[in-house]
mmCIF file of C-alpha atoms in Angstrom:
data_model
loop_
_atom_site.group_PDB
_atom_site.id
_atom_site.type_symbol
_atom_site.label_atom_id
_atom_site.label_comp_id
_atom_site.label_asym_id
_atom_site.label_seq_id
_atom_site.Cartn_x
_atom_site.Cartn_y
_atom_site.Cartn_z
ATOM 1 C CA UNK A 1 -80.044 87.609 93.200
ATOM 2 C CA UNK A 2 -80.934 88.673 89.392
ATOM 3 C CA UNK A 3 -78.240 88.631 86.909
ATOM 4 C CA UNK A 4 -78.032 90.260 83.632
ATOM 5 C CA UNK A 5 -75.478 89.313 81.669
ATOM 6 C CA UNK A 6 -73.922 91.486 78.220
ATOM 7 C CA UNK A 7 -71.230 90.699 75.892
ATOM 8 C CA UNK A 8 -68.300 93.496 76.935
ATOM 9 C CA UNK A 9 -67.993 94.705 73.464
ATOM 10 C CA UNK A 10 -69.627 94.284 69.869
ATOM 11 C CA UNK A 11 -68.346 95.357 66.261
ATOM 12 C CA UNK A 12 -70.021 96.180 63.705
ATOM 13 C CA UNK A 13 -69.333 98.202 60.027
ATOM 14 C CA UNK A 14 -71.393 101.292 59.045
ATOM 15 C CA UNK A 15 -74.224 100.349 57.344
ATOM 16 C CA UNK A 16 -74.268 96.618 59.082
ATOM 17 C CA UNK A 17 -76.749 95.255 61.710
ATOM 18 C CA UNK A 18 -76.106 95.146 65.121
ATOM 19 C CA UNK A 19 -77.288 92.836 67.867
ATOM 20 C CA UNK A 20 -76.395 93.119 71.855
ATOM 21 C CA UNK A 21 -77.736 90.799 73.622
ATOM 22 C CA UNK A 22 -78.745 90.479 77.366
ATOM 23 C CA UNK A 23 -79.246 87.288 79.454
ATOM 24 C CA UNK A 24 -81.408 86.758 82.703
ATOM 25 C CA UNK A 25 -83.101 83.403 84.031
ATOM 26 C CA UNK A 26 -86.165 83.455 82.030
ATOM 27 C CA UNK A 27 -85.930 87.368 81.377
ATOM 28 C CA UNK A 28 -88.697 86.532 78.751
ATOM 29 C CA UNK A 29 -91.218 87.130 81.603
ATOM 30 C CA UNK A 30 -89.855 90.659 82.549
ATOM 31 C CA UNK A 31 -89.755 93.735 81.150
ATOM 32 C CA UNK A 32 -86.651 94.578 79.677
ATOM 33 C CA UNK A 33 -85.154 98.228 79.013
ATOM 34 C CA UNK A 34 -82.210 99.586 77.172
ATOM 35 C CA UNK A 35 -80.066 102.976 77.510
ATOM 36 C CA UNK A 36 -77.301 104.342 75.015
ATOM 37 C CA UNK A 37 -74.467 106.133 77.433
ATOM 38 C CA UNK A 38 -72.096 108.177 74.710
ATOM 39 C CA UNK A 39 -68.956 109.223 76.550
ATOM 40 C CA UNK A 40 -69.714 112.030 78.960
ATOM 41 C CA UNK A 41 -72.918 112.224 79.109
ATOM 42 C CA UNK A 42 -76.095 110.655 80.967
ATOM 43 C CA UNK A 43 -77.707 107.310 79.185
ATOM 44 C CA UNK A 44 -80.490 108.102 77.341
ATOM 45 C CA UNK A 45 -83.614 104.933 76.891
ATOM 46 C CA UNK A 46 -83.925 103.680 73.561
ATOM 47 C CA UNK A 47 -86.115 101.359 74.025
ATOM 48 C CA UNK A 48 -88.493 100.061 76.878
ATOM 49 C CA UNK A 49 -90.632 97.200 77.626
ATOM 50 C CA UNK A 50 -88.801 94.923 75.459
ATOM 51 C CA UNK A 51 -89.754 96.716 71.958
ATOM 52 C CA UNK A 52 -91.371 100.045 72.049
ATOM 53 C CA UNK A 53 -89.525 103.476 71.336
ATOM 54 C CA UNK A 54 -89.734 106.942 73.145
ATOM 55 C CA UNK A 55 -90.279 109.302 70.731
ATOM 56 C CA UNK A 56 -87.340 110.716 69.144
ATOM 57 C CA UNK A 57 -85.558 107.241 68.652
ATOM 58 C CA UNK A 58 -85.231 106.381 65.247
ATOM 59 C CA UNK A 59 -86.917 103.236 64.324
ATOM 60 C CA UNK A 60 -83.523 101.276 63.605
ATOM 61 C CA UNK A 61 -83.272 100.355 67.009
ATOM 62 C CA UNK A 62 -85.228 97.698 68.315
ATOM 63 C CA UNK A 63 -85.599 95.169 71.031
ATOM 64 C CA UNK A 64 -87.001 91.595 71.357
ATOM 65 C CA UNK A 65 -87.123 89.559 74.269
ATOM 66 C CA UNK A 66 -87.646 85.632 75.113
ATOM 67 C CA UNK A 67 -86.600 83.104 76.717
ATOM 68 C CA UNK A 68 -83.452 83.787 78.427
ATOM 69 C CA UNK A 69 -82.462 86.636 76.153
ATOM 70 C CA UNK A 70 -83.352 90.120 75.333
ATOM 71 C CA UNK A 71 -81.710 91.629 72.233
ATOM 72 C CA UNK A 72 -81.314 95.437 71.415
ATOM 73 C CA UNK A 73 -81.018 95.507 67.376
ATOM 74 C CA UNK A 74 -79.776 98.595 65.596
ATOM 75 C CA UNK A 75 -80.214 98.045 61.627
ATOM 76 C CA UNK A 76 -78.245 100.445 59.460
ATOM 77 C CA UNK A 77 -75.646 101.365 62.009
ATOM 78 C CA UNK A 78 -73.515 105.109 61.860
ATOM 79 C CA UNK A 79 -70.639 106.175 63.347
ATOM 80 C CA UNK A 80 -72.971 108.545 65.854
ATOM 81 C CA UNK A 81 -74.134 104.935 67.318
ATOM 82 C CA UNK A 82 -71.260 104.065 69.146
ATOM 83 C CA UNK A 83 -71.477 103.833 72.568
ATOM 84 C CA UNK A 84 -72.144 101.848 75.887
ATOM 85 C CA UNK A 85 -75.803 100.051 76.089
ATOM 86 C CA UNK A 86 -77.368 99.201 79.153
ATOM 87 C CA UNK A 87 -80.340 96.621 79.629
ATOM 88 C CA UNK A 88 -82.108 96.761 82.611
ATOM 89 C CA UNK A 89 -85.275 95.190 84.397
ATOM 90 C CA UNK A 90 -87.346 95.013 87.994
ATOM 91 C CA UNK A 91 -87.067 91.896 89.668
ATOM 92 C CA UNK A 92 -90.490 91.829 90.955
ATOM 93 C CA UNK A 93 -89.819 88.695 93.730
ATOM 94 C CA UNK A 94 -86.664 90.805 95.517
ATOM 95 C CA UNK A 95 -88.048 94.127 94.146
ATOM 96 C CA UNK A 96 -85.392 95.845 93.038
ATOM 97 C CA UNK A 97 -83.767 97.058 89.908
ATOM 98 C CA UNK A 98 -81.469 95.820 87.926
ATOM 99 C CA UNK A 99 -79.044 97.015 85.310
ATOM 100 C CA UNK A 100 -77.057 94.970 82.742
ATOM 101 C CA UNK A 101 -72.735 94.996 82.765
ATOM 102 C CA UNK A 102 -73.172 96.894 79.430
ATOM 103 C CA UNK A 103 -71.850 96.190 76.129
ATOM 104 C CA UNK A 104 -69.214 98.646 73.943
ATOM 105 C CA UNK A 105 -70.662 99.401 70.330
ATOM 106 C CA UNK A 106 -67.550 100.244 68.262
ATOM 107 C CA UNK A 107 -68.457 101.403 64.464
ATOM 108 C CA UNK A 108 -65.781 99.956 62.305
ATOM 109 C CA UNK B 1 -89.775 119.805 79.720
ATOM 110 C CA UNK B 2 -88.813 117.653 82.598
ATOM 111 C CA UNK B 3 -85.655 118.506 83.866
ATOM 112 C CA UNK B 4 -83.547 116.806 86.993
ATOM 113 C CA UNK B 5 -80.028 118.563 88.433
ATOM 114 C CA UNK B 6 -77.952 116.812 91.328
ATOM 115 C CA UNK B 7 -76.405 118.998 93.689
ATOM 116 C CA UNK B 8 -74.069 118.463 96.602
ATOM 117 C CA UNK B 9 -70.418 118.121 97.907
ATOM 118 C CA UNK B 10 -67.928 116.849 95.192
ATOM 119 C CA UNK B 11 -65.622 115.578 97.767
ATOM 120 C CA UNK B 12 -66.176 113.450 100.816
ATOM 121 C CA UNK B 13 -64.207 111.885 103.182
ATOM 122 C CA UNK B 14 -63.902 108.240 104.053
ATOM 123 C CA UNK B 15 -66.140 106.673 106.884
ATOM 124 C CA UNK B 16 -68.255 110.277 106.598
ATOM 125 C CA UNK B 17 -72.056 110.506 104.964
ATOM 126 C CA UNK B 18 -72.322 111.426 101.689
ATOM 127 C CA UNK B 19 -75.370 113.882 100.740
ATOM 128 C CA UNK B 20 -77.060 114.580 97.733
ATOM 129 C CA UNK B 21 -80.114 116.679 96.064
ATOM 130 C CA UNK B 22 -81.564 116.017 92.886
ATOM 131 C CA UNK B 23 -84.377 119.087 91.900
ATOM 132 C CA UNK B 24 -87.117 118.505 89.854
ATOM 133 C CA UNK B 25 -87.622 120.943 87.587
ATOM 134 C CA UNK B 26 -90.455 121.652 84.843
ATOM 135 C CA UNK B 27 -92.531 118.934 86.574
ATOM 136 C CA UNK B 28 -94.232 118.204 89.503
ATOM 137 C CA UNK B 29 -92.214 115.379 91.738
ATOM 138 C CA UNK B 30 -95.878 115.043 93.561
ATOM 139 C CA UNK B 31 -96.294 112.318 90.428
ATOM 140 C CA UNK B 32 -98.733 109.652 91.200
ATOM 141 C CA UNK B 33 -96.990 107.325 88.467
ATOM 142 C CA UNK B 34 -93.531 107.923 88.948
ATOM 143 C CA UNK B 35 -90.679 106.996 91.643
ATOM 144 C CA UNK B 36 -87.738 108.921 91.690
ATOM 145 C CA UNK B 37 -84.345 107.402 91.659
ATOM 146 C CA UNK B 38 -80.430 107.634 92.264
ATOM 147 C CA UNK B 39 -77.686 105.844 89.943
ATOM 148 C CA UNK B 40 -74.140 105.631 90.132
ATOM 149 C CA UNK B 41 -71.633 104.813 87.503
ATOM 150 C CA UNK B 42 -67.779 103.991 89.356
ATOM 151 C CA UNK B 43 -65.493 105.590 86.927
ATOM 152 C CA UNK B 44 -65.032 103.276 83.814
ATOM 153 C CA UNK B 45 -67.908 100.989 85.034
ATOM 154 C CA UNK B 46 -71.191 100.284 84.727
ATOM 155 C CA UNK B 47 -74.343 101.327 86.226
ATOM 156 C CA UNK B 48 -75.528 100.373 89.592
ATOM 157 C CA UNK B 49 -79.300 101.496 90.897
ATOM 158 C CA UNK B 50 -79.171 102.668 94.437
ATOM 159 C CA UNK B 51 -82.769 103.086 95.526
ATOM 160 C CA UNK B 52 -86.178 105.243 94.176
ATOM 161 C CA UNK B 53 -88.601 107.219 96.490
ATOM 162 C CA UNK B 54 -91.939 107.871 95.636
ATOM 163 C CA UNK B 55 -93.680 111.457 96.607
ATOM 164 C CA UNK B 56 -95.612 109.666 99.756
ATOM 165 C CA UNK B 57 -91.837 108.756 101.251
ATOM 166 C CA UNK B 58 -92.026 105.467 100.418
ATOM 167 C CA UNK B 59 -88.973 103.736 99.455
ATOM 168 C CA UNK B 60 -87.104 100.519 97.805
ATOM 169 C CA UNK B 61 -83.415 99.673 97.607
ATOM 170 C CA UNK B 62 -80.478 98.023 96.136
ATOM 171 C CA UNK B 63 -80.186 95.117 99.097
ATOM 172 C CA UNK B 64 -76.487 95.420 99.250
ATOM 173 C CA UNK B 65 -76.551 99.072 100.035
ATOM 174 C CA UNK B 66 -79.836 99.121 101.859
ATOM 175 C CA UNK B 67 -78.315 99.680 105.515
ATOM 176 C CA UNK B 68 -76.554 102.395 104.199
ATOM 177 C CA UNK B 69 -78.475 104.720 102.016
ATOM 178 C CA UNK B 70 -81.648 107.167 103.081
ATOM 179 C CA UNK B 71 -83.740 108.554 100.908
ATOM 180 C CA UNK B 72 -86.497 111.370 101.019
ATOM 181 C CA UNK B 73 -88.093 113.274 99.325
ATOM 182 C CA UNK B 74 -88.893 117.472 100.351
ATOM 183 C CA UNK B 75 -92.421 117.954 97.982
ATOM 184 C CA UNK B 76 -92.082 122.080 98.914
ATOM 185 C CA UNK B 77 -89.174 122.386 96.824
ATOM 186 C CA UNK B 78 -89.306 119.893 94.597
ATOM 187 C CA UNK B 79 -86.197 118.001 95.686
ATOM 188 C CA UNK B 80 -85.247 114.278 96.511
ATOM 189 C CA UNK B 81 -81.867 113.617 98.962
ATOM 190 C CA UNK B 82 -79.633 110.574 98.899
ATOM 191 C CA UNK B 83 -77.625 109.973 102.041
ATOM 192 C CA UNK B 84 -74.867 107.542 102.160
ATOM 193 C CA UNK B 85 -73.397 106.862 105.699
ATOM 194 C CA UNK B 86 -69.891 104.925 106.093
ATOM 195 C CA UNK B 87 -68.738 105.703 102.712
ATOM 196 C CA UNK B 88 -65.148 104.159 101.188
ATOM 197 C CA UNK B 89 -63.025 104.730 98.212
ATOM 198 C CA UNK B 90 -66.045 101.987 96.466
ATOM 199 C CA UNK B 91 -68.133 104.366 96.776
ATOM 200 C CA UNK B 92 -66.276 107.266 94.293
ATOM 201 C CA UNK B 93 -68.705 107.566 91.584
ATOM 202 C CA UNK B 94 -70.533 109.384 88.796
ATOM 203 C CA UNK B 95 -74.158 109.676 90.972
ATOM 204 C CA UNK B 96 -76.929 110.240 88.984
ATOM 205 C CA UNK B 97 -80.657 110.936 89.478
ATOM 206 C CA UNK B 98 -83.579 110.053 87.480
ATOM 207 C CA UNK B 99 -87.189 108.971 87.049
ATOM 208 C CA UNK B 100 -88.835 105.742 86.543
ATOM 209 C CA UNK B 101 -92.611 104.807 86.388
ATOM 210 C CA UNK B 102 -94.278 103.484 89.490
ATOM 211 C CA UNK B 103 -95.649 100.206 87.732
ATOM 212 C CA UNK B 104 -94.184 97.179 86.526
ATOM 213 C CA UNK B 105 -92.139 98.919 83.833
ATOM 214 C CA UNK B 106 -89.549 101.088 85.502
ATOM 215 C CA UNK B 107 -87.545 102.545 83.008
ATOM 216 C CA UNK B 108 -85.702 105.970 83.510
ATOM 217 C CA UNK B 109 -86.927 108.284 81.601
ATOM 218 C CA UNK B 110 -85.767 111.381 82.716
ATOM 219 C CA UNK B 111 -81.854 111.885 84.125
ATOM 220 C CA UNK B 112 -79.882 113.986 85.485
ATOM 221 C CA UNK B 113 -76.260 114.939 83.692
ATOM 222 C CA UNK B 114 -74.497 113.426 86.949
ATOM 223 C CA UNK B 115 -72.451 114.553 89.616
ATOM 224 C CA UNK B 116 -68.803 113.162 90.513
ATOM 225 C CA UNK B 117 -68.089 112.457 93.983
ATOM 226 C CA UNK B 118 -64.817 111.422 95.085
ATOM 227 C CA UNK B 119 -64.620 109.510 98.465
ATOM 228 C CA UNK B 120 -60.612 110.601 99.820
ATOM 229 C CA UNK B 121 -59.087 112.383 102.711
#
């Protein structure tokens, strides 16, 4: 079966760049999708298919996605960022949908 | 503005079926590009996708939990069900539902806040 694999945590000071990555077997070739879960609530997509925005996300987050990794970027982070992020894809062969382990953003 | 609320027993017991609704509200669920979905979170975990229906009845599943779960979908009310037979302590979770696009895609747009259930006697 699928795997997606995510780094349990990531640090990163206000105002600093972060990257959370997300590893599949060739995941370049899907479509990759990422959710922000804040404690107590639902998660909420932040980006889908590997780089665009919903509306209402503000453009420092961003994905990219190649190879055997997909990356979720947040430039200029703030304290309101941290959180748990998701990636997630469809395994088109088994048909089914899979999500990521997740990865803790703590703002320093 | 799309708007998706579970509903059902907060408690169930071990080895009984456990039964939700999600309703659809602000939108049709008769959607001809969307499948409609169930989540769960275990408490302190991750996410795990259970299955998505899709207006017609059609469904897909998570294999491991594919002998298990049922899902349907009532278009007069504007309601999908989850129904998970044999349930264990595993199964205690935050159990969300949610929508996701009927083409290659598949991200959740739309979800539910979540409801707890807690598999004990």
């Amino acid at each position: 079966s699928y795997v997606l694999t995510q780094p349990p945590s990531v640090s990163v000071a206000p105002g600093q760049t972060a990257r959370i990555t997300c590893g599949g077997n060739a995941i370049g070739t899907k479509n990759v999708h990422w959710y922000q879960q804040k404690p107590g609530q639902a998660p909420v997509l932040v980006v889908y298919d590997d780089d665009d925005r919903p509306s209402g996300i503000p453009e420092r987050f961003s994905g990219s996605n190649s190879g055997n990794t997909a990356t979720l970027t947040i430039t200029r982070v703030e304290a309101g960022d941290e959180a748990d992020y998701y990636c997630q894809v469809w395994d088109s062969r088994s048909d089914y949908v899979i999500f990521g382990g997740g990865t803790r953003l703590t703002v320093l | 503005q799309l708007r998706l609320q579970e509903s059902g027993p907060r408690l169930v017991k071990p080895s009984e079926t456990l039964s939700l609704t999600c309703n659809v509200s602000g939108g049709s669920i008769r959607s001809s590009s969307h499948y409609w979905g169930w989540i769960r979170q275990p408490p302190g975990k991750g996410l795990e996708w259970i299955g998505s229906v899709y207006y017609s009845g059609s469904t897909y599943y998570k294999p491991s939990l594919k002998s298990r779960v049922t899902l349907s979908v009532d278009t007069s009310k504007n309601q999908f069900s989850l129904k998970l037979n044999s349930v264990t302590a595993a199964d205690t979770a935050l159990y969300y539902c949610a929508r996701h696009l009927l083409y290659t895609s598949r991200q959740f747009d739309y979800w539910g806040q979540g409801i707890l259930v807690t598999v004990s006697s």
